[in-house]
Amino acid sequence: FDVQAIRLPADEDPDSYIKNHSIVEFQKIYKEAPVFISYYIQNHQDELKSPASQTNFVDQVINEISEVHHPVTRDFIIKEIADKLGLREERIIAQIRRKFQQKRTGTSNDKKEKSSGLPELQINTVLEKAEFELLKLIFADNDEITRFIVEKIPLAVYKHSVLKLIAGELYKRIKNGEDTTPAGLFNQEWSDEERFYLSKIIIEAESARDFLNQEDMMKLTIDCMAVLMTDQLEQAIRALRVEIKEAEKKQEDTLQLIKELSQLQKKRYDIRSQLRKK
């Protein structure tokens, strides 16, 4: 569920609030309701004054995040936590990976991972995850989704060094009507790393075929597009937040910076809303 938290005055519930105020006022606070993770972090802000308390907080929410099965939704939550607490997304992602592995095996496999020497996927950011998900969807045997991705998402948005190469080969073959079956693709000359990534994409695409219907696939595609198309806005938003914090420390006026931040956030929201209408 896409959960938001509506703040009501003490001793009020939605029914009493509307009776004592108005439906217009209720709609206003409903519209401004923060997403749950923002609300949760804000409610615990007083407890997050030290690295130790932040670590404990992240440990507590890791179990909840690992239950979010939609990969892009999960990445948005990770991004929110990292941004609010000033942490690196990679740290949180690494903890979630360990949690997943412990669930699969019932034990911690850290030592085994270090000694195995097997290659690992280097997908460390929300952007890279979005790229990976799009390539998985191309292999999900859904012609409409495949056409949509190739026609609407330019190659230029792929930044990951390996995923960009794989995307380029896929796009070329699809546009030319060439063989895109796993057997056909593996006849192409790939480096060991590229071949490993391609194998992972093809294997994980099976879960998309098995568990996602047409609507789910399109939603995931649009979510990935939103991530990639708002990347520069996200960078600008992060930079402004840092600038606001620095200005606050110096007790400088932050009104103009806050207005700029609000405008960027609205622009980001508008882009995502427009994409979801497609």
CSV table of C-alpha atoms in Angstrom, one decimal:
chain,number,residue,atom,x,y,z
A,1,PHE,CA,0.0,0.0,0.0
A,2,ASP,CA,1.1,3.6,-0.7
A,3,VAL,CA,0.6,4.9,2.9
A,4,GLN,CA,0.4,8.5,3.9
A,5,ALA,CA,-0.1,9.9,7.4
A,6,ILE,CA,-2.8,12.5,8.0
A,7,ARG,CA,-2.1,14.6,11.1
A,8,LEU,CA,-5.3,15.5,13.0
A,9,PRO,CA,-5.6,17.6,16.2
A,10,ALA,CA,-5.7,15.6,19.5
A,11,ASP,CA,-9.0,13.8,20.2
A,12,GLU,CA,-10.1,14.2,16.6
A,13,ASP,CA,-10.9,11.5,14.0
A,14,PRO,CA,-11.8,12.1,10.4
A,15,ASP,CA,-15.5,12.1,11.2
A,16,SER,CA,-15.3,14.6,14.1
A,17,TYR,CA,-12.8,16.8,12.2
A,18,ILE,CA,-15.1,17.3,9.3
A,19,LYS,CA,-18.1,18.0,11.6
A,20,ASN,CA,-16.1,20.5,13.6
A,21,HIS,CA,-14.3,22.1,10.6
A,22,SER,CA,-15.2,21.4,6.9
A,23,ILE,CA,-14.6,19.0,4.1
A,24,VAL,CA,-12.4,21.6,2.4
A,25,GLU,CA,-10.1,21.8,5.4
A,26,PHE,CA,-10.0,18.1,5.7
A,27,GLN,CA,-9.1,17.8,2.0
A,28,LYS,CA,-6.3,20.3,2.5
A,29,ILE,CA,-4.6,18.3,5.2
A,30,TYR,CA,-5.2,15.1,3.3
A,31,LYS,CA,-3.5,16.6,0.2
A,32,GLU,CA,-0.5,17.7,2.3
A,33,ALA,CA,-0.2,14.4,4.2
A,34,PRO,CA,3.4,13.2,4.2
A,35,VAL,CA,4.4,9.7,3.0
A,36,PHE,CA,4.7,7.2,5.8
A,37,ILE,CA,8.5,7.0,6.0
A,38,SER,CA,8.8,10.8,6.2
A,39,TYR,CA,6.2,10.8,9.0
A,40,TYR,CA,7.9,8.0,10.8
A,41,ILE,CA,11.4,9.6,10.6
A,42,GLN,CA,10.0,12.9,11.8
A,43,ASN,CA,8.3,11.3,14.8
A,44,HIS,CA,11.6,9.7,15.8
A,45,GLN,CA,13.7,12.8,15.0
A,46,ASP,CA,14.5,13.4,18.7
A,47,GLU,CA,15.9,9.9,19.1
A,48,LEU,CA,18.3,10.2,16.1
A,49,LYS,CA,20.9,12.5,17.6
A,50,SER,CA,23.9,10.2,17.4
A,51,PRO,CA,25.4,7.7,15.0
A,52,ALA,CA,24.5,4.8,17.3
A,53,SER,CA,20.8,5.9,17.5
A,54,GLN,CA,20.7,6.3,13.7
A,55,THR,CA,22.2,2.8,13.3
A,56,ASN,CA,19.6,1.3,15.6
A,57,PHE,CA,16.8,3.1,13.8
A,58,VAL,CA,18.0,1.8,10.4
A,59,ASP,CA,18.3,-1.7,11.8
A,60,GLN,CA,14.7,-1.5,13.0
A,61,VAL,CA,13.3,-0.4,9.6
A,62,ILE,CA,15.4,-2.8,7.5
A,63,ASN,CA,13.0,-5.6,8.4
A,64,GLU,CA,10.1,-3.6,7.2
A,65,ILE,CA,11.8,-2.4,4.0
A,66,SER,CA,12.8,-6.0,3.1
A,67,GLU,CA,9.1,-6.9,3.0
A,68,VAL,CA,8.5,-4.3,0.3
A,69,HIS,CA,8.5,-6.5,-2.9
A,70,HIS,CA,8.1,-3.7,-5.5
A,71,PRO,CA,11.8,-2.9,-6.2
A,72,VAL,CA,11.3,0.7,-7.3
A,73,THR,CA,9.0,1.5,-4.3
A,74,ARG,CA,11.7,-0.1,-2.0
A,75,ASP,CA,14.3,2.1,-3.6
A,76,PHE,CA,12.3,5.3,-3.1
A,77,ILE,CA,12.0,4.4,0.6
A,78,ILE,CA,15.7,3.7,0.8
A,79,LYS,CA,16.4,7.1,-0.9
A,80,GLU,CA,14.1,8.9,1.6
A,81,ILE,CA,15.8,7.3,4.6
A,82,ALA,CA,19.3,8.1,3.3
A,83,ASP,CA,18.3,11.7,2.5
A,84,LYS,CA,16.6,12.3,5.9
A,85,LEU,CA,19.5,10.8,7.9
A,86,GLY,CA,22.4,11.9,5.7
A,87,LEU,CA,23.4,8.3,5.0
A,88,ARG,CA,24.7,6.7,1.8
A,89,GLU,CA,22.1,4.7,0.0
A,90,GLU,CA,24.7,2.0,-0.6
A,91,ARG,CA,25.0,1.3,3.1
A,92,ILE,CA,21.3,0.7,3.5
A,93,ILE,CA,21.1,-1.4,0.3
A,94,ALA,CA,24.0,-3.6,1.6
A,95,GLN,CA,22.1,-4.2,4.9
A,96,ILE,CA,19.0,-5.2,3.0
A,97,ARG,CA,20.9,-7.6,0.8
A,98,ARG,CA,22.3,-9.3,3.9
A,99,LYS,CA,18.8,-9.5,5.3
A,100,PHE,CA,17.5,-11.1,2.1
A,101,GLN,CA,20.4,-13.6,2.2
A,102,GLN,CA,19.8,-14.5,5.9
A,103,LYS,CA,16.1,-15.1,5.1
A,104,ARG,CA,17.1,-17.5,2.2
A,105,THR,CA,19.7,-19.4,4.2
A,106,GLY,CA,18.7,-18.8,7.8
A,107,THR,CA,22.3,-17.7,8.5
A,108,SER,CA,24.7,-15.0,7.7
A,109,ASN,CA,26.8,-15.7,4.6
A,110,ASP,CA,29.3,-12.8,4.9
A,111,LYS,CA,32.3,-15.1,5.2
A,112,LYS,CA,31.1,-17.3,2.4
A,113,GLU,CA,30.7,-14.2,0.1
A,114,LYS,CA,34.2,-13.0,0.8
A,115,SER,CA,35.8,-16.3,0.1
A,116,SER,CA,33.8,-17.5,-2.9
A,117,GLY,CA,35.4,-15.1,-5.4
A,118,LEU,CA,32.2,-15.1,-7.4
A,119,PRO,CA,31.2,-11.9,-9.3
A,120,GLU,CA,28.5,-9.7,-7.8
A,121,LEU,CA,26.1,-7.3,-9.3
A,122,GLN,CA,27.3,-3.7,-8.7
A,123,ILE,CA,23.8,-2.1,-8.6
A,124,ASN,CA,24.2,0.5,-5.9
A,125,THR,CA,21.9,3.4,-6.6
A,126,VAL,CA,18.2,3.9,-7.4
A,127,LEU,CA,19.2,5.0,-10.9
A,128,GLU,CA,21.1,1.8,-11.6
A,129,LYS,CA,18.3,-0.3,-10.1
A,130,ALA,CA,15.8,1.4,-12.5
A,131,GLU,CA,18.0,0.6,-15.5
A,132,PHE,CA,18.3,-3.0,-14.3
A,133,GLU,CA,14.5,-3.3,-13.9
A,134,LEU,CA,13.9,-1.9,-17.4
A,135,LEU,CA,16.2,-4.5,-19.0
A,136,LYS,CA,14.5,-7.3,-17.0
A,137,LEU,CA,11.1,-6.1,-18.4
A,138,ILE,CA,12.4,-6.3,-21.9
A,139,PHE,CA,13.0,-10.0,-21.3
A,140,ALA,CA,9.5,-10.5,-19.8
A,141,ASP,CA,8.0,-11.7,-23.1
A,142,ASN,CA,5.6,-8.8,-23.3
A,143,ASP,CA,5.7,-7.1,-26.7
A,144,GLU,CA,3.7,-4.0,-25.6
A,145,ILE,CA,6.1,-3.3,-22.7
A,146,THR,CA,9.1,-4.0,-24.8
A,147,ARG,CA,8.0,-1.5,-27.5
A,148,PHE,CA,7.1,1.1,-25.0
A,149,ILE,CA,10.5,0.9,-23.3
A,150,VAL,CA,12.5,1.0,-26.6
A,151,GLU,CA,10.4,3.8,-28.1
A,152,LYS,CA,10.0,6.0,-25.0
A,153,ILE,CA,13.2,5.5,-23.0
A,154,PRO,CA,16.3,6.7,-24.9
A,155,LEU,CA,19.6,4.9,-24.6
A,156,ALA,CA,21.2,8.1,-23.3
A,157,VAL,CA,19.5,7.6,-19.9
A,158,TYR,CA,21.4,4.4,-19.2
A,159,LYS,CA,24.5,5.4,-17.2
A,160,HIS,CA,25.7,2.1,-15.7
A,161,SER,CA,28.8,1.0,-17.7
A,162,VAL,CA,27.7,-2.6,-18.2
A,163,LEU,CA,23.9,-2.1,-18.4
A,164,LYS,CA,24.4,0.6,-21.0
A,165,LEU,CA,26.2,-1.8,-23.3
A,166,ILE,CA,23.6,-4.5,-22.9
A,167,ALA,CA,20.8,-2.0,-23.5
A,168,GLY,CA,22.5,-0.8,-26.6
A,169,GLU,CA,22.7,-4.3,-28.1
A,170,LEU,CA,19.1,-5.1,-27.1
A,171,TYR,CA,17.7,-1.8,-28.6
A,172,LYS,CA,19.6,-2.4,-31.8
A,173,ARG,CA,18.3,-6.0,-32.2
A,174,ILE,CA,14.7,-5.1,-31.3
A,175,LYS,CA,14.6,-2.1,-33.8
A,176,ASN,CA,16.2,-4.3,-36.6
A,177,GLY,CA,13.9,-7.3,-35.8
A,178,GLU,CA,16.9,-9.4,-34.9
A,179,ASP,CA,17.2,-12.4,-32.5
A,180,THR,CA,16.8,-11.3,-28.8
A,181,THR,CA,16.4,-14.8,-27.3
A,182,PRO,CA,19.0,-15.7,-24.6
A,183,ALA,CA,20.6,-18.2,-27.0
A,184,GLY,CA,20.9,-15.6,-29.7
A,185,LEU,CA,22.3,-13.0,-27.4
A,186,PHE,CA,24.9,-15.3,-25.9
A,187,ASN,CA,26.3,-15.9,-29.4
A,188,GLN,CA,27.4,-12.3,-29.2
A,189,GLU,CA,30.9,-11.6,-27.9
A,190,TRP,CA,30.7,-10.4,-24.3
A,191,SER,CA,33.2,-9.9,-21.6
A,192,ASP,CA,32.9,-12.2,-18.5
A,193,GLU,CA,31.4,-9.3,-16.5
A,194,GLU,CA,28.9,-8.4,-19.3
A,195,ARG,CA,27.9,-12.1,-19.7
A,196,PHE,CA,27.3,-12.3,-15.9
A,197,TYR,CA,25.1,-9.3,-15.9
A,198,LEU,CA,23.1,-10.5,-18.9
A,199,SER,CA,22.6,-13.9,-17.2
A,200,LYS,CA,21.3,-12.2,-14.0
A,201,ILE,CA,18.9,-10.0,-16.0
A,202,ILE,CA,17.5,-13.0,-17.9
A,203,ILE,CA,17.1,-15.2,-14.8
A,204,GLU,CA,15.4,-12.4,-12.8
A,205,ALA,CA,13.1,-11.6,-15.7
A,206,GLU,CA,11.4,-15.0,-15.0
A,207,SER,CA,10.0,-13.6,-11.8
A,208,ALA,CA,8.5,-10.6,-13.8
A,209,ARG,CA,6.8,-13.1,-16.2
A,210,ASP,CA,5.5,-15.2,-13.3
A,211,PHE,CA,4.3,-12.6,-10.8
A,212,LEU,CA,3.6,-9.4,-12.7
A,213,ASN,CA,0.5,-8.8,-14.9
A,214,GLN,CA,0.3,-6.3,-17.8
A,215,GLU,CA,-0.8,-3.5,-15.5
A,216,ASP,CA,2.0,-4.2,-12.9
A,217,MET,CA,4.6,-4.3,-15.7
A,218,MET,CA,3.5,-1.0,-17.1
A,219,LYS,CA,3.5,0.6,-13.6
A,220,LEU,CA,7.0,-0.6,-12.9
A,221,THR,CA,8.1,0.7,-16.3
A,222,ILE,CA,6.6,4.2,-15.6
A,223,ASP,CA,8.2,4.2,-12.1
A,224,CYS,CA,11.6,3.5,-13.6
A,225,MET,CA,11.1,6.2,-16.2
A,226,ALA,CA,10.2,8.6,-13.4
A,227,VAL,CA,13.4,7.8,-11.6
A,228,LEU,CA,15.6,8.2,-14.6
A,229,MET,CA,13.9,11.4,-15.9
A,230,THR,CA,14.0,13.2,-12.6
A,231,ASP,CA,17.6,12.4,-11.8
A,232,GLN,CA,18.9,15.9,-12.4
A,233,LEU,CA,16.0,17.3,-10.3
A,234,GLU,CA,16.9,14.9,-7.5
A,235,GLN,CA,20.5,16.1,-7.6
A,236,ALA,CA,19.4,19.8,-7.5
A,237,ILE,CA,17.0,19.0,-4.6
A,238,ARG,CA,19.7,17.3,-2.6
A,239,ALA,CA,22.1,20.2,-3.2
A,240,LEU,CA,19.5,22.7,-2.1
A,241,ARG,CA,18.8,20.8,1.1
A,242,VAL,CA,22.5,20.9,1.9
A,243,GLU,CA,22.6,24.6,1.2
A,244,ILE,CA,19.6,25.2,3.4
A,245,LYS,CA,21.2,23.3,6.3
A,246,GLU,CA,24.4,25.3,5.9
A,247,ALA,CA,22.5,28.6,5.9
A,248,GLU,CA,20.5,27.5,9.0
A,249,LYS,CA,23.8,26.8,10.8
A,250,LYS,CA,25.0,30.3,9.9
A,251,GLN,CA,21.5,31.7,10.9
A,252,GLU,CA,21.0,33.1,7.5
A,253,ASP,CA,17.7,33.7,5.8
A,254,THR,CA,16.6,30.5,4.0
A,255,LEU,CA,13.2,31.7,2.7
A,256,GLN,CA,14.3,32.0,-1.0
A,257,LEU,CA,16.1,28.7,-0.8
A,258,ILE,CA,13.0,27.0,0.6
A,259,LYS,CA,10.9,28.5,-2.2
A,260,GLU,CA,13.3,27.1,-4.8
A,261,LEU,CA,13.2,23.7,-3.1
A,262,SER,CA,9.4,23.7,-3.1
A,263,GLN,CA,9.4,24.6,-6.8
A,264,LEU,CA,11.8,21.8,-7.7
A,265,GLN,CA,9.8,19.3,-5.6
A,266,LYS,CA,6.6,20.4,-7.4
A,267,LYS,CA,8.3,20.0,-10.8
A,268,ARG,CA,9.4,16.5,-9.8
A,269,TYR,CA,5.9,15.6,-8.7
A,270,ASP,CA,4.4,17.0,-11.9
A,271,ILE,CA,6.8,14.9,-14.1
A,272,ARG,CA,5.9,11.7,-12.2
A,273,SER,CA,2.2,12.4,-12.3
A,274,GLN,CA,2.3,13.0,-16.1
A,275,LEU,CA,4.3,9.8,-16.7
A,276,ARG,CA,1.8,7.8,-14.6
A,277,LYS,CA,-1.1,9.0,-16.8
A,278,LYS,CA,0.5,7.5,-19.9
